[in-house]
Short mmCIF file of C-alpha atoms in Angstrom, two decimals:
data_model
loop_
_atom_site.label_atom_id
_atom_site.label_comp_id
_atom_site.label_asym_id
_atom_site.label_seq_id
_atom_site.Cartn_x
_atom_site.Cartn_y
_atom_site.Cartn_z
CA VAL A 1 24.87 130.79 -27.36
CA GLN A 2 24.03 127.38 -25.94
CA LEU A 3 21.79 127.28 -22.91
CA GLN A 4 21.50 124.34 -20.55
CA ALA A 5 18.85 124.45 -17.85
CA SER A 6 18.84 122.21 -14.81
CA GLY A 7 17.34 121.94 -11.36
CA GLY A 8 13.80 120.89 -12.13
CA GLY A 9 12.05 118.17 -10.22
CA SER A 10 8.94 117.04 -8.37
CA VAL A 11 8.04 118.87 -5.16
CA GLN A 12 5.09 119.50 -2.87
CA THR A 13 3.01 122.66 -2.59
CA GLY A 14 4.92 125.27 -0.64
CA ASP A 15 8.34 123.84 -1.41
CA SER A 16 11.19 125.62 -3.16
CA LEU A 17 13.38 124.87 -6.16
CA ARG A 18 16.26 126.68 -7.79
CA LEU A 19 16.71 126.40 -11.52
CA SER A 20 20.05 127.10 -13.12
CA CYS A 21 20.91 127.89 -16.71
CA ALA A 22 24.50 127.63 -17.86
CA ALA A 23 25.39 129.55 -21.01
CA SER A 24 28.26 129.00 -23.37
CA GLY A 25 29.38 130.21 -26.73
CA ARG A 26 29.37 133.99 -26.72
CA THR A 27 29.80 136.75 -24.21
CA PHE A 28 27.19 135.91 -21.62
CA SER A 29 27.29 139.30 -19.97
CA SER A 30 26.10 140.95 -23.21
CA TYR A 31 22.75 139.19 -23.11
CA TYR A 32 19.49 139.76 -21.40
CA MET A 33 18.44 136.48 -19.81
CA GLY A 34 15.10 135.15 -18.81
CA TRP A 35 12.80 132.26 -18.08
CA TYR A 36 9.60 131.14 -19.77
CA ARG A 37 7.39 128.18 -18.99
CA GLN A 38 4.82 126.06 -20.74
CA ALA A 39 2.25 123.87 -19.10
CA PRO A 40 0.39 121.11 -20.98
CA GLY A 41 -2.34 122.58 -23.16
CA LYS A 42 -1.24 126.14 -22.46
CA GLU A 43 0.79 128.71 -24.34
CA ARG A 44 4.34 129.42 -23.40
CA GLU A 45 4.45 132.34 -20.96
CA PHE A 46 7.01 134.82 -19.71
CA ILE A 47 8.13 134.31 -16.11
CA ALA A 48 11.16 136.48 -15.37
CA ALA A 49 13.94 138.45 -17.03
CA ILE A 50 17.14 140.18 -16.00
CA THR A 51 19.31 142.83 -17.65
CA TRP A 52 22.95 142.46 -18.66
CA THR A 53 24.28 143.70 -15.35
CA GLY A 54 21.58 142.20 -13.21
CA GLY A 55 20.58 145.67 -12.13
CA SER A 56 16.97 145.31 -13.23
CA THR A 57 14.60 142.40 -13.06
CA TYR A 58 11.11 141.81 -14.44
CA TYR A 59 8.45 139.31 -13.39
CA ALA A 60 5.10 138.03 -14.45
CA ASP A 61 2.38 138.94 -11.99
CA SER A 62 1.74 135.25 -11.35
CA VAL A 63 5.19 134.76 -9.79
CA LYS A 64 6.00 138.20 -8.39
CA GLY A 65 7.03 137.95 -4.75
CA ARG A 66 7.65 134.20 -4.99
CA PHE A 67 10.28 133.86 -7.72
CA THR A 68 13.65 135.61 -7.95
CA ILE A 69 15.88 135.76 -11.01
CA SER A 70 19.59 136.43 -10.65
CA ARG A 71 22.76 135.98 -12.64
CA ASP A 72 26.43 135.37 -12.07
CA ASN A 73 28.33 136.62 -15.09
CA ALA A 74 31.59 135.15 -13.80
CA LYS A 75 29.96 131.71 -13.97
CA ASN A 76 27.90 132.37 -17.12
CA THR A 77 24.85 131.25 -15.20
CA VAL A 78 21.38 132.60 -14.54
CA TYR A 79 19.21 131.33 -11.71
CA LEU A 80 15.53 131.19 -10.91
CA GLN A 81 14.77 130.76 -7.23
CA MET A 82 11.20 129.54 -6.88
CA ASN A 83 9.56 129.67 -3.46
CA SER A 84 6.06 128.87 -2.25
CA LEU A 85 5.45 126.68 -5.25
CA LYS A 86 1.90 125.88 -6.30
CA PRO A 87 0.45 123.19 -8.56
CA ASP A 88 -0.19 125.92 -11.15
CA ASP A 89 3.58 126.40 -11.38
CA SER A 90 3.93 122.92 -12.88
CA ALA A 91 5.39 123.30 -16.36
CA VAL A 92 8.46 122.90 -18.49
CA TYR A 93 10.74 125.85 -17.76
CA TYR A 94 12.92 127.31 -20.50
CA CYS A 95 15.95 129.54 -20.25
CA VAL A 96 16.20 132.24 -22.94
CA ALA A 97 18.69 134.86 -24.08
CA GLY A 98 18.69 137.90 -26.31
CA THR A 99 20.51 141.14 -26.92
CA ARG A 100 17.28 143.03 -26.27
CA PRO A 101 14.81 142.65 -23.37
CA VAL A 102 13.53 139.09 -23.42
CA TYR A 103 10.30 139.83 -21.58
CA ASN A 104 9.26 140.56 -25.14
CA SER A 105 9.26 137.11 -26.74
CA GLY A 106 10.06 138.67 -30.12
CA ASN A 107 13.50 139.57 -28.76
CA ILE A 108 14.47 136.03 -27.83
CA GLU A 109 17.40 134.81 -29.88
CA TYR A 110 18.23 131.61 -28.04
CA TRP A 111 16.17 128.99 -26.25
CA GLY A 112 17.52 126.30 -24.01
CA LYS A 113 16.04 122.86 -23.62
CA GLY A 114 13.47 122.87 -20.88
CA THR A 115 13.51 121.42 -17.43
CA GLN A 116 10.35 119.94 -15.91
CA VAL A 117 8.91 121.27 -12.68
CA THR A 118 6.03 119.36 -11.12
CA VAL A 119 4.27 120.61 -8.00
CA SER A 120 1.80 118.31 -6.33
CA SER A 121 -0.80 119.25 -3.76
#
């Protein structure tokens, strides 16, 4: 599976961004999908995950209520809608995939190249 994330950019506090991750290679709908992020000097952290069907979603407490993960299996794409952005959300965001729940980093089988999100105050 190849993962290509896009949609990052520089925004102001309170703005919104939508990240997209296009998958190719194998049957997209068979994979759990998710997003992780890494800020400078910090460890990579789980942000959000979604099941094969999109019926269940999981979020880190730091983004719950502000971020929404979704997927369109017909387009082989997973999205991360980010609202009410804060400077602490600034990081490189990575799209991930696995055949088991990817909120457990040990289950991640594929990583995409990251996309930078910068939120200024």
